[in-house]
Structures are given as structure tokens and as C-alpha cells.
Short mmCIF file of C-alpha atoms and ligand atoms in Angstrom, two decimals:
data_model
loop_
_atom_site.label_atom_id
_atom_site.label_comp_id
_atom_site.label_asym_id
_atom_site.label_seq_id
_atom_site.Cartn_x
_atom_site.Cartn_y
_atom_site.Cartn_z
CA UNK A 1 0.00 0.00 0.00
CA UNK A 2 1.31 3.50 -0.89
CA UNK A 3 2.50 5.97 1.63
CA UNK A 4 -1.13 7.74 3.61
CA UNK A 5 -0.79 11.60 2.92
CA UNK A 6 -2.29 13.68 5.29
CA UNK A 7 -3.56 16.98 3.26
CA UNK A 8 -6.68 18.19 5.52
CA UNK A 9 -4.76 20.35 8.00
CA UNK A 10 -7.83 22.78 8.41
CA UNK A 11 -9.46 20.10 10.07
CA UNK A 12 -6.76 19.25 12.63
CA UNK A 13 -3.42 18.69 13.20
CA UNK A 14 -1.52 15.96 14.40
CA UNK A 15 0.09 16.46 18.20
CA UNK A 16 3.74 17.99 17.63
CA UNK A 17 6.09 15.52 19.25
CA UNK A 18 7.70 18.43 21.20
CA UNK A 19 4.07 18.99 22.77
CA UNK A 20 3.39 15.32 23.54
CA UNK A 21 6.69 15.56 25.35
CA UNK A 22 5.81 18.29 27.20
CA UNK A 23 2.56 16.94 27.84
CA UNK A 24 3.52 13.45 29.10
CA UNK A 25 4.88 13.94 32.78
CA UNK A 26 1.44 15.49 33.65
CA UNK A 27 -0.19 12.66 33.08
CA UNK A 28 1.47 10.30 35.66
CA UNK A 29 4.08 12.28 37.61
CA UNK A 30 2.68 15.83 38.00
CA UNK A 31 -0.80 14.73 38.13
CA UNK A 32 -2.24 17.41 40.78
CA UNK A 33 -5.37 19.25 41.03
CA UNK A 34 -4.74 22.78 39.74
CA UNK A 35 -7.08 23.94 42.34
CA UNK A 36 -5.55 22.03 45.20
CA UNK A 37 -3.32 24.74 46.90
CA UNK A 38 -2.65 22.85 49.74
CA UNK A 39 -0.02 20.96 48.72
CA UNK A 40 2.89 20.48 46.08
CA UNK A 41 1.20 18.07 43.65
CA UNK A 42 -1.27 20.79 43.37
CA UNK A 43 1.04 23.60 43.45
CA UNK A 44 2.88 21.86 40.80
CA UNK A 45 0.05 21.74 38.97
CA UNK A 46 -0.93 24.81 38.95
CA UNK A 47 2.18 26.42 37.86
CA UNK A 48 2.04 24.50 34.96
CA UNK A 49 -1.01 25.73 34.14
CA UNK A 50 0.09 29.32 34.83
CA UNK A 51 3.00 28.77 32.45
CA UNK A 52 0.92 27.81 29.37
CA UNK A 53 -1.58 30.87 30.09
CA UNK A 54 1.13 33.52 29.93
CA UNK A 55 2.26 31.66 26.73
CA UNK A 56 -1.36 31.53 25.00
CA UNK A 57 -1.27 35.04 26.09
CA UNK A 58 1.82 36.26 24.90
CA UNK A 59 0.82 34.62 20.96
CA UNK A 60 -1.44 37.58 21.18
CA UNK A 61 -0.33 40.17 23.07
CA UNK A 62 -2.74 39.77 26.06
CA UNK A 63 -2.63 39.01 29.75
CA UNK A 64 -2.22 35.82 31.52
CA UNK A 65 -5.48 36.66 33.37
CA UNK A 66 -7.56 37.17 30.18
CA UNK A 67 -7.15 33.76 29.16
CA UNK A 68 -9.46 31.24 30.08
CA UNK A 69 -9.10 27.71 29.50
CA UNK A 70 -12.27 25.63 27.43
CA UNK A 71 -12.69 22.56 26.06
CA UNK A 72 -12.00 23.94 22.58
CA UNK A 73 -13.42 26.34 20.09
CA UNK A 74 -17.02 25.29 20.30
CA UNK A 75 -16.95 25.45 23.86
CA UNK A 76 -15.41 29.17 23.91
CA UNK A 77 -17.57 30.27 21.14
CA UNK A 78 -21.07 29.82 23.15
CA UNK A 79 -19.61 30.89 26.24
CA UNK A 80 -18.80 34.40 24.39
CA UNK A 81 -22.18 34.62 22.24
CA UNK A 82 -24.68 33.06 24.90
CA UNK A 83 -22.10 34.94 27.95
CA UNK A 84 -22.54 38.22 26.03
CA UNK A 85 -26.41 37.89 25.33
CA UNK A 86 -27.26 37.43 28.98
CA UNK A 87 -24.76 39.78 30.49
CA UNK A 88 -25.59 42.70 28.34
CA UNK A 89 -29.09 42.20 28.28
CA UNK A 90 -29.88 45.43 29.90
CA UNK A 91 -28.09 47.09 26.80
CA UNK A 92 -29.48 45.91 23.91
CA UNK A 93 -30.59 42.30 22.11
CA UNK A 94 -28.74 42.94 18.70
CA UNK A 95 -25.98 40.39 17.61
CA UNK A 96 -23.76 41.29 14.14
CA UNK A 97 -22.32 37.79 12.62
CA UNK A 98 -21.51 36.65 8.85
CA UNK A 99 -23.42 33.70 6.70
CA UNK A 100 -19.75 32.41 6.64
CA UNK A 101 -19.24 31.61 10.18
CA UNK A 102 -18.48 27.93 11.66
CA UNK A 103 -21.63 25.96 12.72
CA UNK A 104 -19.92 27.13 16.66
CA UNK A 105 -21.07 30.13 15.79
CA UNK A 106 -24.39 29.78 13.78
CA UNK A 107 -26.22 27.45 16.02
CA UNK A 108 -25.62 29.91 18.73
CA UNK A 109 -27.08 32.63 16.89
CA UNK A 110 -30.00 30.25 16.40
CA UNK A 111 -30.84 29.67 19.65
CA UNK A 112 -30.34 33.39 20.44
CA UNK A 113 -33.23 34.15 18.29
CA UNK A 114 -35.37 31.72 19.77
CA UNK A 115 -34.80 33.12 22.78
CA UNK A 116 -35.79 36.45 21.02
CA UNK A 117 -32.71 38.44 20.44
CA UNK A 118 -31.86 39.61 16.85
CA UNK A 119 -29.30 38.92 14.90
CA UNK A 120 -28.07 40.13 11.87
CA UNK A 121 -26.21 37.61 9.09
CA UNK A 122 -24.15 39.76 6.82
CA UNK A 123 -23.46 38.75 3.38
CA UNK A 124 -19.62 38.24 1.86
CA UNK A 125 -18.34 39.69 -1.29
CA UNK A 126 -16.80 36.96 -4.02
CA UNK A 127 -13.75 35.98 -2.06
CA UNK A 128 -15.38 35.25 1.21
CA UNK A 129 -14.46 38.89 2.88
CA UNK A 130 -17.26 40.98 4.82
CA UNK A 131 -17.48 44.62 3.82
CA UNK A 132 -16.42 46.80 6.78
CA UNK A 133 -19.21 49.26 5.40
CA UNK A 134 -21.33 46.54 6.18
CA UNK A 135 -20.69 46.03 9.60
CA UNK A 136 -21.04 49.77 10.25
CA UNK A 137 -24.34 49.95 9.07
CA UNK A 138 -25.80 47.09 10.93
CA UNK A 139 -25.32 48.32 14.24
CA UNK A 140 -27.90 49.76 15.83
CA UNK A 141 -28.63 51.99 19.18
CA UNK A 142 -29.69 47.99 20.41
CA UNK A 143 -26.26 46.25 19.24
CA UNK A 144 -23.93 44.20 22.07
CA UNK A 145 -21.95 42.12 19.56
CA UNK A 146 -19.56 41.95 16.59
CA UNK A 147 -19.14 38.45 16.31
CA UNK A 148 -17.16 37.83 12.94
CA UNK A 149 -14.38 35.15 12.18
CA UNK A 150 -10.38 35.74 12.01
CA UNK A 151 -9.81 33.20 8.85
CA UNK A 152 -12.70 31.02 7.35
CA UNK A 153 -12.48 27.02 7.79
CA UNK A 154 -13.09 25.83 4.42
CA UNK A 155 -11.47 28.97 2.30
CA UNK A 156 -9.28 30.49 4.20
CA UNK A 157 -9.90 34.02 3.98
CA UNK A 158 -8.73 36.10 6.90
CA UNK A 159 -11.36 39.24 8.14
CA UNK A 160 -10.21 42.79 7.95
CA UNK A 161 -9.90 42.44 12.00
CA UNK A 162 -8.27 45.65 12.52
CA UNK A 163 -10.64 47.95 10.46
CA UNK A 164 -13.78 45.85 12.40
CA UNK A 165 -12.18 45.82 15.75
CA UNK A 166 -12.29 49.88 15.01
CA UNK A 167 -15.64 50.39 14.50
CA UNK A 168 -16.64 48.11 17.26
CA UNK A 169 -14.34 50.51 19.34
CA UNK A 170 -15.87 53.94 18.06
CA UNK A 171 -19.24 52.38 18.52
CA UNK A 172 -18.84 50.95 22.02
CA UNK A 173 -19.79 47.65 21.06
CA UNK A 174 -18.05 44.39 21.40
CA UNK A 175 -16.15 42.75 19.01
CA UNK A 176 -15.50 38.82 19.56
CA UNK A 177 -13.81 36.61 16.51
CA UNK A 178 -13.49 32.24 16.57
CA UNK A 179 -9.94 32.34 15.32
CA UNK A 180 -9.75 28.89 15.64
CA UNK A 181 -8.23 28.91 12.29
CA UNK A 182 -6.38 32.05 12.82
CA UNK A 183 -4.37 31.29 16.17
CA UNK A 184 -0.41 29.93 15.52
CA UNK A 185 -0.95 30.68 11.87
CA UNK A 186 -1.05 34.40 11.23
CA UNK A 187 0.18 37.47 13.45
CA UNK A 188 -2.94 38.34 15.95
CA UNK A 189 -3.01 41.58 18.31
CA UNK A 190 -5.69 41.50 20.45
CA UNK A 191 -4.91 44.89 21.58
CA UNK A 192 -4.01 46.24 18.16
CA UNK A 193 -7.02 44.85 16.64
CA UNK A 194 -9.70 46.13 19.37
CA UNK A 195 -10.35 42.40 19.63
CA UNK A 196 -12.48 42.48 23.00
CA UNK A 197 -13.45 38.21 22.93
CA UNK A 198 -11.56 35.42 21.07
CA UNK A 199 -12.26 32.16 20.64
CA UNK A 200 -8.91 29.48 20.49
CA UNK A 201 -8.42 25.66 19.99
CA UNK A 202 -5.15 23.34 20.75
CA UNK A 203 -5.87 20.94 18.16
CA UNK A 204 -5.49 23.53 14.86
CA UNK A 205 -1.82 24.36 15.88
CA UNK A 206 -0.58 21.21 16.67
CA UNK A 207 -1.63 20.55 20.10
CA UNK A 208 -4.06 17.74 21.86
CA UNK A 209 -7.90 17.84 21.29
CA UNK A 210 -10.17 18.65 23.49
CA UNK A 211 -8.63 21.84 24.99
CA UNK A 212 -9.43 25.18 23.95
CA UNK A 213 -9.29 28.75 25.07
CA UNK A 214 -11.13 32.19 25.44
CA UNK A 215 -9.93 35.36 25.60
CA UNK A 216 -11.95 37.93 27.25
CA UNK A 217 -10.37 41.34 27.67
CA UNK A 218 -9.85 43.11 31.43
CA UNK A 219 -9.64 46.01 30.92
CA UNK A 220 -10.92 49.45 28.28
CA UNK A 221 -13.43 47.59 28.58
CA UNK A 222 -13.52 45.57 30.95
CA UNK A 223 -15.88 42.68 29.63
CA UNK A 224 -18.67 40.86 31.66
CA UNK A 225 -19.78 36.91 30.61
CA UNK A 226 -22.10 35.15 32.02
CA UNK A 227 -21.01 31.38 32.48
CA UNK A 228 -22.48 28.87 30.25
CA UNK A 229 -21.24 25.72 32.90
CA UNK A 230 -21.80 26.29 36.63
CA UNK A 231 -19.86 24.30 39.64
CA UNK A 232 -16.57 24.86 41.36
CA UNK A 233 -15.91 28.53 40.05
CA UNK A 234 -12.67 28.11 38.32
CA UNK A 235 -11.58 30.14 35.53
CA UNK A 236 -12.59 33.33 37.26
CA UNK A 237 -16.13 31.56 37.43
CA UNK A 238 -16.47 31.65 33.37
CA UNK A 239 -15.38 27.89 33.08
CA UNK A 240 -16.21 25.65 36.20
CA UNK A 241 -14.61 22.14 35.81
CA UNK A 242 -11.05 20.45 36.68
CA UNK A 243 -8.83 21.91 34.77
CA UNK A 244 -7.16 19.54 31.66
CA UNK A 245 -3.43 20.11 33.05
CA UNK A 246 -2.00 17.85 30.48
CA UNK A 247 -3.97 19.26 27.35
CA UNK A 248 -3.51 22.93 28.88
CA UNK A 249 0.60 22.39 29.04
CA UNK A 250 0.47 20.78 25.31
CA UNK A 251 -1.53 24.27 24.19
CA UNK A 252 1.34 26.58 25.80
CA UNK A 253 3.47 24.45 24.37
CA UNK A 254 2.00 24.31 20.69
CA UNK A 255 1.38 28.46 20.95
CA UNK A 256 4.95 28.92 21.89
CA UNK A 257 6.49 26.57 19.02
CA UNK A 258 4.10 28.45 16.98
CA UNK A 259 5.72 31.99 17.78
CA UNK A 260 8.57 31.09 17.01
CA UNK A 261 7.87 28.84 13.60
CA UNK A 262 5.38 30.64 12.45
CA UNK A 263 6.85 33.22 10.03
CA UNK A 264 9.26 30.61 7.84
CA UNK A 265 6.26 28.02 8.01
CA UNK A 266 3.80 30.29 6.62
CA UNK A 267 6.35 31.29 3.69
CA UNK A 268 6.74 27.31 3.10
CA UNK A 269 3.00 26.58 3.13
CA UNK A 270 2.17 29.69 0.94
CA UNK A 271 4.69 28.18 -1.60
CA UNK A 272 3.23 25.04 -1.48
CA UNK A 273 -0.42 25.71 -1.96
CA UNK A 274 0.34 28.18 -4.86
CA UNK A 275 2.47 25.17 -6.35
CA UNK A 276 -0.66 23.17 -5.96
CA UNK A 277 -2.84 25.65 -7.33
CA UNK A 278 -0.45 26.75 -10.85
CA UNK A 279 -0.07 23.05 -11.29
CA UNK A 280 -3.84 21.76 -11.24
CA UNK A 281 -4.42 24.91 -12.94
CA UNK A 282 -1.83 24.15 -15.95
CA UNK A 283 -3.18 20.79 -16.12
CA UNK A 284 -6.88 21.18 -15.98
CA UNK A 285 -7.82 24.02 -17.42
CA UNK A 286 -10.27 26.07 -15.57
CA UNK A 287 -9.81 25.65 -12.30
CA UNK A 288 -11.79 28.01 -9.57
CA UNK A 289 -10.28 29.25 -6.51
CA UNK A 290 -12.50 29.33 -3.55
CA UNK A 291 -11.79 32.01 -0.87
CA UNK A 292 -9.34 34.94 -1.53
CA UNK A 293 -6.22 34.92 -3.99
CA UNK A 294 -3.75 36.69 -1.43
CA UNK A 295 -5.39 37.46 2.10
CA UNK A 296 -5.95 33.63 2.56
CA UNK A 297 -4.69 31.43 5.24
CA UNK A 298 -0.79 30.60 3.70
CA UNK A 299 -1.96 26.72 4.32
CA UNK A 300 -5.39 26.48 2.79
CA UNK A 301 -6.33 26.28 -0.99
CA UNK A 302 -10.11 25.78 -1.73
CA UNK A 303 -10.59 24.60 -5.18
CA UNK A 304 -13.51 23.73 -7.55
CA UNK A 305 -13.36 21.61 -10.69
CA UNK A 306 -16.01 22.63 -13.12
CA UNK A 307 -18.26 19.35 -13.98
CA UNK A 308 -16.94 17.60 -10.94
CA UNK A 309 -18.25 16.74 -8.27
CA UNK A 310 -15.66 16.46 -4.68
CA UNK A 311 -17.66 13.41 -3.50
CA UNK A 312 -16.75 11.34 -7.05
CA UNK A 313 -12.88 12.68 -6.82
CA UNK A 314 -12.44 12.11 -2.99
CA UNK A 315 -12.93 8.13 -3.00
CA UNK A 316 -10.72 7.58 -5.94
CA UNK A 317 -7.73 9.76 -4.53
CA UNK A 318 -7.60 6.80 -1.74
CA UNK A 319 -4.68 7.07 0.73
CA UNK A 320 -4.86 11.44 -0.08
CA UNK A 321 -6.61 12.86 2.60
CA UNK A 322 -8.21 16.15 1.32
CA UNK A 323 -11.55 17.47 2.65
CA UNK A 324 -14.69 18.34 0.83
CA UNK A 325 -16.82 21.54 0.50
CA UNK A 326 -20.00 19.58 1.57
CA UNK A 327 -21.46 18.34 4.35
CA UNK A 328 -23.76 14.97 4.47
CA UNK A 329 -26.64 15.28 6.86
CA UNK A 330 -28.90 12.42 7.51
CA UNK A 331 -30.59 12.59 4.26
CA UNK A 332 -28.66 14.12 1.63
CA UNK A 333 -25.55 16.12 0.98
CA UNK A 334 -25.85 19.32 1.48
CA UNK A 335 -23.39 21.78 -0.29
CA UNK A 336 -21.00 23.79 2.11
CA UNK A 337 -23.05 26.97 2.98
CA UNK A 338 -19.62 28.89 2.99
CA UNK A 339 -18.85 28.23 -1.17
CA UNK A 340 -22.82 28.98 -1.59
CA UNK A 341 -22.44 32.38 0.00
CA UNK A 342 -19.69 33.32 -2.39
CA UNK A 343 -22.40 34.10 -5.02
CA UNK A 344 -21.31 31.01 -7.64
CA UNK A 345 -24.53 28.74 -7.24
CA UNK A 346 -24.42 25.64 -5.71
CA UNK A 347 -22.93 23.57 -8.52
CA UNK A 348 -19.56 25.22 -7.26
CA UNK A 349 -20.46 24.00 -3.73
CA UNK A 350 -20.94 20.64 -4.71
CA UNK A 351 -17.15 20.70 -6.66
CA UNK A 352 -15.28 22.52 -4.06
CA UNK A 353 -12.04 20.65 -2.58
CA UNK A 354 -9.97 21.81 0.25
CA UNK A 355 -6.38 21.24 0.68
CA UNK A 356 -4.41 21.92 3.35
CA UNK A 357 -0.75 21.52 4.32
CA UNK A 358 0.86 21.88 7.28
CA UNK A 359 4.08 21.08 9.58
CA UNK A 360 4.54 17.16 8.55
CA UNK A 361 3.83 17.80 4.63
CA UNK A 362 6.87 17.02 2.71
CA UNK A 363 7.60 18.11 -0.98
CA UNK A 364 7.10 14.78 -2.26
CA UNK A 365 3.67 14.25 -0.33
CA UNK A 366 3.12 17.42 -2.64
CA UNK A 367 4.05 16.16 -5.72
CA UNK A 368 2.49 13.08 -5.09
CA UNK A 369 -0.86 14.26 -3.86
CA UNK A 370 -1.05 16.30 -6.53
CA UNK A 371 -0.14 14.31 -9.36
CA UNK A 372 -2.39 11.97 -8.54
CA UNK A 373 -5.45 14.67 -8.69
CA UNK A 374 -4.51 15.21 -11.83
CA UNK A 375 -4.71 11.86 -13.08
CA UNK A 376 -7.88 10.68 -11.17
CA UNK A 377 -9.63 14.31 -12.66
CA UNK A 378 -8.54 12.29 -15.69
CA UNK A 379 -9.54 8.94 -15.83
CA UNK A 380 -12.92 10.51 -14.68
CA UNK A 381 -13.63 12.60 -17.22
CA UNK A 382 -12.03 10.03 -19.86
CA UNK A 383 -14.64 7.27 -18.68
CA UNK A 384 -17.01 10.08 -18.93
CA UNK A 385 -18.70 10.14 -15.43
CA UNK A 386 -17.97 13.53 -15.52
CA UNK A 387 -19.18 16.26 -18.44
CA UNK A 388 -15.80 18.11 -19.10
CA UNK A 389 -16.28 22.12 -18.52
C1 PLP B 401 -13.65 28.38 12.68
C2 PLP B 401 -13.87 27.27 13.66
N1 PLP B 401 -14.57 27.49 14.77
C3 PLP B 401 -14.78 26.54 15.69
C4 PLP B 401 -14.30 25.26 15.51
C5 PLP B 401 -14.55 24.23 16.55
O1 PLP B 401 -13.40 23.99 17.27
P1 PLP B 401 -13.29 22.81 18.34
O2 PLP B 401 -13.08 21.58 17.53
O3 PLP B 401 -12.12 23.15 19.18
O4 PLP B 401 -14.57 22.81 19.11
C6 PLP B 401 -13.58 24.97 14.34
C7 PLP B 401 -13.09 23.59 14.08
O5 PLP B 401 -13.17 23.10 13.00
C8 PLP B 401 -13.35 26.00 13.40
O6 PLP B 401 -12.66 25.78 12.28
#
């Protein structure tokens, strides 16, 4: 059997060995409580913990004490968009968000308008991007929250943060992004960007599953959440629970190695992808690029094939692990409401494929992988199962 290549990156990553070795003594020999101060183990613990907050912090220029530990993205995304809704109630019941958004964010929204708030789902232009204009003239005398995403999941395009996290600023509103795709990839500033809630996750930058983060800013403004999980207070009382001491030390861990790798892996995953792209392009023919040609996430490339569909490609690429733009529900497959929004129809939905590299990918897992697209594209449209463009 030929070599497995791993080209869906977006989705997760695999555990850095340098995490898992950070990770592993807190798992058997520094296996406190965080919150048991009464002794070593916990004490132990606890510093630990303390450690990979500051470094979580310091990826994006905040404090240790604005970081509070989740069990991922999902986790961190209701706790800002239900925490908001409830704690700034008495303000106003009027939620900004994008039709692009992960399903972590949607399904919040949804239940925030059945429990009679409003929200407001703006549109993107061609390339996946939300028109600052836009944002400024949804909000309204009755608006709490910006809620808009750093970098997309299936196209990679990354938000105009700073020009948002402005107008949230000038009109005292506040601005949370899910940069769950964002964190340990590109440069983020919470302070630079008026970013006033962010939502983190380990397992998109090379740490374990399962642990996640928020940010929630301290101070100008200081902002309020109301807890979505009740018990034992921790976390400043946002995030009640034990806290995952191994998981948390393999996040600081992944953040820092991310600091410091970040800048020559981006230039080597932004030369890949556009390798990928010119060479399905040159052999093809028409081939569409999903999400935006240069503000993209360096790692992601979101592609369609005119005439074929993902879900005929995908099977025959068989050890090439690349992601499609759909999603099957219980009854059918439904096209990915992201490549819909761009404006192309759904037939461009149903075609989309994302690849995406990352630390492990090796130049001849590149040629490979994509070598063999071309020639599956091929055979398909030779045996005719496919209508050429
Ligand atoms: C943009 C975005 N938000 C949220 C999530 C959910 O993250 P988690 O798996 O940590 O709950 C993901 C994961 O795919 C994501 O890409």
C-alpha cells in the first residue's frame, strides 16, 4: 500500500512531538489538582497551568489573566455569544455575525433568536471577505456584539480584524472573533485589533484535542460573561470544571512553538499551496479558486473543478486525505453553505475541494498528492462520469 498523505490540515493537526513531550509527565508524575493549593502536587500543577496561560497570552499580546481555558473552540464560542447575550441584556438584544461563520457560531445565533434576540447575518463579497461598510451599518442603538471570524475554515480568507475591531471601538460595542483557524498561523493583536473576545483551539496548531481557550479582555473595557457551565468557580467563574493540566501544558506548548515557527512556516505553506494551485491549474484548465487569492490562510487552498463533483474525486484519490466543501446530513448532501455564499450557485459547492498543508507535509507528499489529482480528474472525465467544462 502507498504511503497515507495527510492533506486536511484545516481540520486538525496531528500532536507535535515536542508537545506530547511536554505533555507526558502530567499525566502520571505531575498529576495534581490545579485547584488544590494545599499541597505540592497541586502547586505543581498549577504552575504548569500558569506557564501555558502567559504563553497563549503572549501569541497575542494579552494578559495571563484574560485567558481562560475551554474545552475547545465550540466550547469558547457559546460561552462568548450566549455569555454576552445574557450579560448585556440590559443594553441591547442585537448580535452582528456573517453567513460564513463555523456551525460554533451559527447554532448559537439560532438559539439566540429563539430566545428572542436579533441577529443580523451579513453577506460576503466573491472571495469570502465581509465589507467593513457593512458592519457599520448594521449596528444599531440595540447592538452588544460583533461576532465575525479571524480566517474562514473551508477557504481560508482572513477578516479585515483591525478595520472591524475599530468600528466596534468607536461604537462601544463588542467585538469577539473564533480564530480557531487564525491562532499559531497568522500574526494576531488582540490589543491592536480592538479584539475584546476570542475564541482558540489546541488541536489547529498542533496541540491535543479537546482543549481550547477564550480570551476575554480586562480592561478598556472591561468585559462581563455570564457562564455557560456552573460548579466549582474556576476560571474566574467563566469555566467551572477540573482543569485539563496535560492538554492545557500541550496548548502553551503548541502556541509557543508556533511563535517562534510561524513566520518561515507560513512562507513554506504559501509556496506550497500556490504550487498546488499553478499546477492543477496548468493541467486542468479552468480551475476556480474558492476564498481569496492573497489574504488567505498561507496553508489552505479551496478549489472547484467545473463538472466535478468532490464526492466522485475524494474516493478515488484513496490514501490522499483532502476534505470536501460539503457536508452529508442524515438525508442528503448538502453543499457547504460557505462556497454557496460566495455568489457562484451551488454547482460550485458541490465541486469545491480543500487542501491543506501543514508542519509534517513534505515536498514529495506534494508532488504526489497532486499528481495523482490530476490523473484521477482524468480517468474521470475520460470514462465520462464527468461532463468536461
Ligand atoms: C472556525 C472554527 N470554529 C470553531 C471550531 C470548533 O473547534 P473545536 O473543535 O475546538 O470545538 C472549528 C473547528 O473546525 C473552526 O474551524
Amino acid at each position: 500500500m502507498s504511503e497515507r498523505i495527510y492533506l486536511d490540515y484545516n481540520a486538525t493537526t496531528p500532536v507535535d512531538p515536542r508537545v506530547l513531550e511536554k505533555m507526558l509527565p502530567y499525566f502520571t508524575e505531575v498529576f495534581g489538582n490545579a485547584a488544590s493549593n494545599d499541597h505540592d502536587f497541586g502547586l505543581e500543577a498549577k504552575r504548569a497551568v500558569d506557564n501555558a496561560r502567559a504563553e497563549i497570552a503572549k501569541t497575542m499580546n494579552a494578559r495571563p489573566d484574560e485567558i481562560i481555558f475551554t474545552s475547545g473552540a465550540t466550547e469558547s464560542d457559546n460561552i462568548a455569544l450566549l455569555g454576552v447575550a445574557e450579560k448585556y441584556a440590559h443594553k441591547g438584544n442585537h448580535i452582528i455575525t456573517c453567513v460564513t461563520e463555523h456551525k460554533g457560531i451559527l447554532d448559537c445565533c439560532q438559539r439566540l433568536e429563539e430566545m428572542g434576540k436579533q441577529v443580523t447575518y451579513l453577506p460576503v463579497d466573491e472571495f469570502g471577505r465581509v465589507n467593513p461598510d457593512d458592519v457599520r451599518q448594521a449596528i444599531t442603538p440595540h447592538t452588544i456584539l460583533i461576532s465575525l471570524m479571524a480566517a474562514n475554515n473551508e477557504i481560508g480568507t482572513i477578516a479585515p480584524l483591525a478595520e472591524i475591531g475599530t468600528i466596534a471601538a468607536e461604537n462601544k460595542t463588542l467585538f469577539h472573533t473564533d480564530a480557531t483557524q487564525a491562532f499559531g498561523h497568522i500574526p494576531l493583536d488582540v490589543q491592536a485589533m480592538n479584539i475584546h473576545i476570542m475564541s482558540i483551539s489546541a488541536h489547529k496548531l498542533y496541540g491535543p484535542k479537546g482543549i481550547g481557550a477564550l480570551y476575554r479582555r480586562r480592561s478598556s473595557p472591561r468585559v462581563q460573561l455570564s457562564p455557560v457551565i456552573y460548579g466549582g468557580g474556576h476560571e474566574r467563574g467563566l469555566r467551572s470544571g477540573t482543569l485539563n493540566v496535560p492538554g492545557i501544558v500541550g496548548f502553551g506548548e503548541a502556541a509557543r512553538l508556533a511563535r517562534r515557527e510561524m513566520t518561515v512556516e507560513s512562507a513554506r505553506f504559501h509556496s506550497w499551496t500556490e504550487q498546488i494551485h499553478g499546477r492543477l491549474q496548468m493541467a486542468l484548465g479552468n480551475v476556480q479558486l474558492n476564498g481569496h487569492p492573497t489574504e488567505r490562510l498561507p496553508h489552505n487552498l479551496n478549489v472547484s473543478i467545473p463538472g466535478l463533483k468532490a464526492r466522485a474525486l475524494i474516493p478515488q484519490l484513496k490514501n490522499i486525505a483532502i476534505a470536501t466543501g460539503s457536508a452529508c446530513t442524515s438525508a442528503k448532501v448538502e453543499p457547504s453553505h460557505v462556497i454557496e455564499a460566495l455568489g457562484f450557485g451551488s454547482e460550485r459547492a458541490h465541486n469545491a475541494i480543500r487542501i491543506s498543508v501543514g508542519r509534517f507535509t513534505t515536498d514529495d507528499q506534494i508532488e504526489t498528492a497532486t499528481e495523482r489529482i490530476i490523473e484521477v480528474v482524468r480517468e474521470l472525465r475520460a470514462i465520462n462520469i464527468i461532463t468536461a467544462p
